[in-house]
Amino acid sequence: MTDEAVKLVRLEEEKLFSPEEGLLRQVLAYNDRLMLVRHLMQPGWSGARHSHPHDQMVYVVSGHLRFTAGGRSFEVLAGDSFVVPGGMEHQA
């Protein structure tokens, strides 16, 4: 593996932005297949249904949310994790 294949992403160097009201987003590490994004959600926030080409790994640090993907909805609690395949529509 070359140095070009690995990119270190430091949390404090990546900007938080608000793509929709009630949500702060911070794009962290990613490549052509996988992305890691930090989300800070306000209580009561409901996200827009969307998809993207990257697989997305989700880990809930605190709180809880309802997640819908692939015709299935479930409650996600702190400590839970799951993977959303690229191209699958989903909503939190």
Short mmCIF file of N, CA, C and O in Angstrom, two decimals:
data_model
loop_
_atom_site.label_atom_id
_atom_site.label_comp_id
_atom_site.label_asym_id
_atom_site.label_seq_id
_atom_site.Cartn_x
_atom_site.Cartn_y
_atom_site.Cartn_z
N MET A 1 0.85 -1.17 0.00
CA MET A 1 0.00 0.00 0.00
C MET A 1 0.90 1.24 0.00
O MET A 1 1.84 1.32 0.78
N THR A 2 0.59 2.19 -0.82
CA THR A 2 1.37 3.43 -0.87
C THR A 2 0.75 4.47 0.04
O THR A 2 -0.40 4.34 0.46
N ASP A 3 1.50 5.52 0.33
CA ASP A 3 0.98 6.62 1.13
C ASP A 3 -0.24 7.27 0.48
O ASP A 3 -1.11 7.78 1.15
N GLU A 4 -0.31 7.24 -0.84
CA GLU A 4 -1.43 7.85 -1.56
C GLU A 4 -2.73 7.09 -1.34
O GLU A 4 -3.80 7.63 -1.52
N ALA A 5 -2.67 5.82 -0.93
CA ALA A 5 -3.86 5.01 -0.72
C ALA A 5 -4.53 5.28 0.62
O ALA A 5 -5.67 4.92 0.82
N VAL A 6 -3.82 5.93 1.55
CA VAL A 6 -4.37 6.19 2.87
C VAL A 6 -4.37 7.70 3.12
O VAL A 6 -3.35 8.36 2.98
N LYS A 7 -5.55 8.22 3.49
CA LYS A 7 -5.65 9.64 3.80
C LYS A 7 -6.16 9.78 5.23
O LYS A 7 -7.23 9.28 5.56
N LEU A 8 -5.37 10.42 6.06
CA LEU A 8 -5.77 10.69 7.44
C LEU A 8 -6.73 11.88 7.45
O LEU A 8 -6.45 12.91 6.84
N VAL A 9 -7.85 11.73 8.13
CA VAL A 9 -8.82 12.82 8.27
C VAL A 9 -8.90 13.16 9.75
O VAL A 9 -9.22 12.30 10.57
N ARG A 10 -8.61 14.40 10.09
CA ARG A 10 -8.68 14.85 11.48
C ARG A 10 -10.00 15.57 11.70
O ARG A 10 -10.34 16.50 10.96
N LEU A 11 -10.72 15.14 12.72
CA LEU A 11 -12.05 15.68 13.02
C LEU A 11 -12.05 17.20 13.06
O LEU A 11 -12.91 17.85 12.46
N GLU A 12 -11.09 17.77 13.74
CA GLU A 12 -11.07 19.23 13.94
C GLU A 12 -10.76 20.00 12.66
O GLU A 12 -10.97 21.21 12.60
N GLU A 13 -10.30 19.33 11.61
CA GLU A 13 -9.97 20.01 10.35
C GLU A 13 -11.12 19.99 9.34
O GLU A 13 -11.06 20.69 8.34
N GLU A 14 -12.15 19.21 9.60
CA GLU A 14 -13.27 19.12 8.66
C GLU A 14 -14.43 19.99 9.15
O GLU A 14 -14.78 19.97 10.32
N LYS A 15 -15.00 20.75 8.23
CA LYS A 15 -16.06 21.70 8.58
C LYS A 15 -17.41 21.02 8.78
O LYS A 15 -17.76 20.09 8.06
N LEU A 16 -18.14 21.52 9.77
CA LEU A 16 -19.53 21.14 9.95
C LEU A 16 -20.37 22.04 9.06
O LEU A 16 -20.09 23.23 8.94
N PHE A 17 -21.39 21.48 8.42
CA PHE A 17 -22.30 22.29 7.62
C PHE A 17 -23.71 21.76 7.81
O PHE A 17 -23.92 20.64 8.29
N SER A 18 -24.69 22.58 7.46
CA SER A 18 -26.09 22.21 7.66
C SER A 18 -26.79 22.07 6.31
O SER A 18 -27.21 23.05 5.72
N PRO A 19 -26.94 20.82 5.82
CA PRO A 19 -27.61 20.61 4.54
C PRO A 19 -29.12 20.76 4.62
O PRO A 19 -29.79 20.93 3.62
N GLU A 20 -29.66 20.67 5.84
CA GLU A 20 -31.09 20.86 6.06
C GLU A 20 -31.29 21.24 7.52
O GLU A 20 -30.46 20.95 8.37
N GLU A 21 -32.39 21.93 7.80
CA GLU A 21 -32.65 22.41 9.14
C GLU A 21 -32.70 21.27 10.15
O GLU A 21 -33.29 20.23 9.89
N GLY A 22 -32.01 21.45 11.27
CA GLY A 22 -32.00 20.46 12.33
C GLY A 22 -30.87 19.44 12.24
O GLY A 22 -30.78 18.55 13.06
N LEU A 23 -30.00 19.58 11.22
CA LEU A 23 -28.93 18.62 11.00
C LEU A 23 -27.61 19.32 10.73
O LEU A 23 -27.55 20.24 9.91
N LEU A 24 -26.57 18.89 11.43
CA LEU A 24 -25.20 19.31 11.11
C LEU A 24 -24.48 18.09 10.58
O LEU A 24 -24.63 16.98 11.11
N ARG A 25 -23.71 18.27 9.52
CA ARG A 25 -23.02 17.15 8.86
C ARG A 25 -21.54 17.49 8.76
O ARG A 25 -21.16 18.62 8.50
N GLN A 26 -20.71 16.47 8.91
CA GLN A 26 -19.27 16.61 8.79
C GLN A 26 -18.76 15.39 8.02
O GLN A 26 -18.81 14.27 8.52
N VAL A 27 -18.34 15.60 6.78
CA VAL A 27 -17.83 14.51 5.96
C VAL A 27 -16.42 14.18 6.43
O VAL A 27 -15.55 15.06 6.46
N LEU A 28 -16.18 12.94 6.78
CA LEU A 28 -14.89 12.51 7.29
C LEU A 28 -14.21 11.63 6.23
O LEU A 28 -14.13 12.02 5.09
N ALA A 29 -13.75 10.46 6.58
CA ALA A 29 -13.02 9.61 5.63
C ALA A 29 -13.97 9.03 4.59
O ALA A 29 -15.11 8.69 4.89
N TYR A 30 -13.47 8.89 3.36
CA TYR A 30 -14.25 8.26 2.30
C TYR A 30 -13.33 7.83 1.15
O TYR A 30 -12.21 8.29 1.03
N ASN A 31 -13.86 6.91 0.35
CA ASN A 31 -13.21 6.52 -0.90
C ASN A 31 -14.32 6.30 -1.93
O ASN A 31 -15.46 6.70 -1.69
N ASP A 32 -14.02 5.65 -3.04
CA ASP A 32 -15.02 5.46 -4.08
C ASP A 32 -16.18 4.56 -3.67
O ASP A 32 -17.23 4.56 -4.30
N ARG A 33 -16.00 3.73 -2.62
CA ARG A 33 -17.02 2.76 -2.22
C ARG A 33 -17.66 3.02 -0.87
O ARG A 33 -18.75 2.53 -0.60
N LEU A 34 -16.97 3.72 0.02
CA LEU A 34 -17.40 3.82 1.41
C LEU A 34 -17.23 5.24 1.92
O LEU A 34 -16.27 5.92 1.55
N MET A 35 -18.16 5.69 2.78
CA MET A 35 -17.99 7.01 3.38
C MET A 35 -18.33 6.97 4.86
O MET A 35 -19.15 6.18 5.31
N LEU A 36 -17.66 7.84 5.59
CA LEU A 36 -17.91 8.04 7.01
C LEU A 36 -18.30 9.49 7.19
O LEU A 36 -17.54 10.40 6.81
N VAL A 37 -19.49 9.72 7.72
CA VAL A 37 -20.01 11.07 7.91
C VAL A 37 -20.51 11.18 9.34
O VAL A 37 -21.22 10.31 9.84
N ARG A 38 -20.14 12.26 10.01
CA ARG A 38 -20.62 12.54 11.36
C ARG A 38 -21.88 13.39 11.24
O ARG A 38 -21.88 14.41 10.53
N HIS A 39 -22.96 12.96 11.90
CA HIS A 39 -24.21 13.72 11.90
C HIS A 39 -24.55 14.11 13.33
O HIS A 39 -24.50 13.28 14.23
N LEU A 40 -24.94 15.36 13.49
CA LEU A 40 -25.44 15.86 14.77
C LEU A 40 -26.87 16.33 14.50
O LEU A 40 -27.09 17.29 13.77
N MET A 41 -27.84 15.62 15.08
CA MET A 41 -29.25 15.87 14.77
C MET A 41 -29.95 16.50 15.97
O MET A 41 -29.76 16.07 17.10
N GLN A 42 -30.80 17.47 15.68
CA GLN A 42 -31.63 18.08 16.72
C GLN A 42 -32.80 17.15 17.03
O GLN A 42 -33.28 16.44 16.13
N PRO A 43 -33.28 17.13 18.27
CA PRO A 43 -34.46 16.32 18.59
C PRO A 43 -35.62 16.71 17.66
O PRO A 43 -35.84 17.88 17.39
N GLY A 44 -36.31 15.69 17.14
CA GLY A 44 -37.44 15.94 16.26
C GLY A 44 -37.07 16.08 14.79
O GLY A 44 -37.95 16.14 13.93
N TRP A 45 -35.78 16.10 14.47
CA TRP A 45 -35.35 16.22 13.08
C TRP A 45 -35.82 15.01 12.28
O TRP A 45 -35.83 13.89 12.76
N SER A 46 -36.24 15.26 11.04
CA SER A 46 -36.62 14.19 10.12
C SER A 46 -35.91 14.45 8.80
O SER A 46 -36.11 15.50 8.19
N GLY A 47 -35.09 13.52 8.38
CA GLY A 47 -34.27 13.71 7.19
C GLY A 47 -35.01 13.43 5.90
O GLY A 47 -36.00 12.70 5.87
N ALA A 48 -34.49 13.99 4.83
CA ALA A 48 -35.04 13.76 3.50
C ALA A 48 -34.64 12.36 3.03
O ALA A 48 -33.53 11.89 3.28
N ARG A 49 -35.54 11.69 2.33
CA ARG A 49 -35.24 10.39 1.73
C ARG A 49 -34.22 10.62 0.62
O ARG A 49 -34.38 11.53 -0.18
N HIS A 50 -33.16 9.81 0.59
CA HIS A 50 -32.10 10.03 -0.39
C HIS A 50 -31.30 8.74 -0.61
O HIS A 50 -31.49 7.76 0.09
N SER A 51 -30.40 8.79 -1.58
CA SER A 51 -29.45 7.70 -1.80
C SER A 51 -28.15 8.33 -2.29
O SER A 51 -28.11 9.50 -2.65
N HIS A 52 -27.09 7.53 -2.28
CA HIS A 52 -25.79 7.98 -2.77
C HIS A 52 -25.02 6.73 -3.21
O HIS A 52 -25.36 5.62 -2.81
N PRO A 53 -24.01 6.90 -4.04
CA PRO A 53 -23.31 5.72 -4.58
C PRO A 53 -22.45 4.98 -3.55
O PRO A 53 -22.17 3.80 -3.72
N HIS A 54 -22.05 5.64 -2.47
CA HIS A 54 -21.19 5.02 -1.46
C HIS A 54 -21.98 4.12 -0.52
O HIS A 54 -23.13 4.42 -0.19
N ASP A 55 -21.36 3.04 -0.05
CA ASP A 55 -21.88 2.33 1.11
C ASP A 55 -21.69 3.26 2.29
O ASP A 55 -20.74 4.05 2.33
N GLN A 56 -22.59 3.19 3.26
CA GLN A 56 -22.49 4.06 4.43
C GLN A 56 -22.60 3.22 5.68
O GLN A 56 -23.57 2.49 5.87
N MET A 57 -21.58 3.30 6.53
CA MET A 57 -21.61 2.63 7.82
C MET A 57 -22.17 3.61 8.84
O MET A 57 -21.77 4.77 8.87
N VAL A 58 -23.08 3.13 9.67
CA VAL A 58 -23.72 3.98 10.68
C VAL A 58 -23.45 3.40 12.06
O VAL A 58 -23.64 2.20 12.28
N TYR A 59 -23.02 4.27 12.97
CA TYR A 59 -22.85 3.91 14.38
C TYR A 59 -23.47 5.03 15.19
O TYR A 59 -23.12 6.20 15.02
N VAL A 60 -24.41 4.71 16.07
CA VAL A 60 -25.09 5.72 16.89
C VAL A 60 -24.33 5.88 18.20
O VAL A 60 -24.24 4.95 18.99
N VAL A 61 -23.78 7.08 18.39
CA VAL A 61 -22.99 7.37 19.60
C VAL A 61 -23.91 7.64 20.78
O VAL A 61 -23.70 7.11 21.87
N SER A 62 -24.94 8.45 20.57
CA SER A 62 -25.90 8.73 21.65
C SER A 62 -27.26 9.04 21.05
O SER A 62 -27.37 9.36 19.87
N GLY A 63 -28.29 8.91 21.87
CA GLY A 63 -29.64 9.16 21.41
C GLY A 63 -30.23 7.97 20.69
O GLY A 63 -29.79 6.83 20.88
N HIS A 64 -31.21 8.25 19.85
CA HIS A 64 -31.88 7.19 19.10
C HIS A 64 -32.53 7.81 17.87
O HIS A 64 -32.71 9.02 17.78
N LEU A 65 -32.87 6.97 16.90
CA LEU A 65 -33.56 7.44 15.71
C LEU A 65 -34.32 6.29 15.07
O LEU A 65 -34.08 5.13 15.36
N ARG A 66 -35.27 6.63 14.22
CA ARG A 66 -35.98 5.64 13.40
C ARG A 66 -35.36 5.71 12.02
O ARG A 66 -35.18 6.78 11.47
N PHE A 67 -35.02 4.55 11.48
CA PHE A 67 -34.34 4.49 10.19
C PHE A 67 -35.16 3.62 9.24
O PHE A 67 -35.67 2.57 9.63
N THR A 68 -35.31 4.07 8.00
CA THR A 68 -36.05 3.34 6.98
C THR A 68 -35.15 3.13 5.77
O THR A 68 -34.53 4.07 5.28
N ALA A 69 -35.09 1.89 5.30
CA ALA A 69 -34.30 1.55 4.10
C ALA A 69 -34.79 0.22 3.56
O ALA A 69 -35.12 -0.69 4.33
N GLY A 70 -34.82 0.10 2.25
CA GLY A 70 -35.18 -1.17 1.63
C GLY A 70 -36.53 -1.70 2.06
O GLY A 70 -36.69 -2.91 2.24
N GLY A 71 -37.51 -0.80 2.31
CA GLY A 71 -38.85 -1.24 2.71
C GLY A 71 -38.95 -1.68 4.15
O GLY A 71 -39.95 -2.25 4.57
N ARG A 72 -37.92 -1.43 4.95
CA ARG A 72 -37.89 -1.85 6.35
C ARG A 72 -37.60 -0.65 7.24
O ARG A 72 -36.75 0.17 6.92
N SER A 73 -38.30 -0.53 8.36
CA SER A 73 -38.05 0.53 9.35
C SER A 73 -37.68 -0.11 10.67
O SER A 73 -38.22 -1.16 11.03
N PHE A 74 -36.77 0.53 11.39
CA PHE A 74 -36.39 0.03 12.71
C PHE A 74 -35.87 1.16 13.58
O PHE A 74 -35.44 2.19 13.08
N GLU A 75 -35.96 0.96 14.88
CA GLU A 75 -35.44 1.90 15.86
C GLU A 75 -33.96 1.60 16.07
O GLU A 75 -33.57 0.43 16.19
N VAL A 76 -33.15 2.63 16.09
CA VAL A 76 -31.71 2.49 16.28
C VAL A 76 -31.35 3.20 17.59
O VAL A 76 -31.72 4.36 17.78
N LEU A 77 -30.64 2.51 18.46
CA LEU A 77 -30.29 3.05 19.78
C LEU A 77 -28.78 3.26 19.89
O LEU A 77 -28.00 2.72 19.09
N ALA A 78 -28.36 4.02 20.88
CA ALA A 78 -26.94 4.25 21.13
C ALA A 78 -26.21 2.91 21.21
O ALA A 78 -26.67 1.98 21.87
N GLY A 79 -25.12 2.79 20.47
CA GLY A 79 -24.33 1.57 20.43
C GLY A 79 -24.68 0.67 19.25
O GLY A 79 -23.93 -0.25 18.93
N ASP A 80 -25.82 0.90 18.60
CA ASP A 80 -26.21 0.10 17.43
C ASP A 80 -25.43 0.55 16.20
O ASP A 80 -24.99 1.71 16.10
N SER A 81 -25.29 -0.35 15.24
CA SER A 81 -24.62 -0.02 13.97
C SER A 81 -25.24 -0.84 12.84
O SER A 81 -25.85 -1.88 13.08
N PHE A 82 -25.07 -0.36 11.63
CA PHE A 82 -25.55 -1.06 10.44
C PHE A 82 -24.87 -0.47 9.22
O PHE A 82 -24.23 0.58 9.29
N VAL A 83 -25.02 -1.13 8.08
CA VAL A 83 -24.45 -0.67 6.81
C VAL A 83 -25.59 -0.48 5.81
O VAL A 83 -26.45 -1.35 5.67
N VAL A 84 -25.58 0.67 5.13
CA VAL A 84 -26.54 0.95 4.07
C VAL A 84 -25.80 0.77 2.74
O VAL A 84 -24.81 1.47 2.49
N PRO A 85 -26.22 -0.15 1.89
CA PRO A 85 -25.55 -0.33 0.61
C PRO A 85 -25.69 0.90 -0.28
O PRO A 85 -26.73 1.57 -0.27
N GLY A 86 -24.68 1.19 -1.05
CA GLY A 86 -24.73 2.29 -2.00
C GLY A 86 -25.91 2.12 -2.95
O GLY A 86 -26.24 1.00 -3.35
N GLY A 87 -26.57 3.22 -3.27
CA GLY A 87 -27.69 3.21 -4.20
C GLY A 87 -29.03 2.92 -3.56
O GLY A 87 -30.07 3.08 -4.20
N MET A 88 -29.06 2.49 -2.29
CA MET A 88 -30.32 2.20 -1.61
C MET A 88 -30.91 3.48 -1.03
O MET A 88 -30.24 4.20 -0.28
N GLU A 89 -32.19 3.78 -1.35
CA GLU A 89 -32.85 4.93 -0.75
C GLU A 89 -33.03 4.67 0.75
O GLU A 89 -33.38 3.56 1.14
N HIS A 90 -32.82 5.71 1.55
CA HIS A 90 -32.97 5.59 2.99
C HIS A 90 -33.34 6.92 3.60
O HIS A 90 -33.21 7.98 2.97
N GLN A 91 -33.80 6.85 4.85
CA GLN A 91 -34.26 8.06 5.56
C GLN A 91 -34.15 7.81 7.05
O GLN A 91 -34.42 6.71 7.53
N ALA A 92 -33.76 8.85 7.77
CA ALA A 92 -33.69 8.77 9.24
C ALA A 92 -34.63 9.80 9.83
O ALA A 92 -34.88 10.83 9.25
#
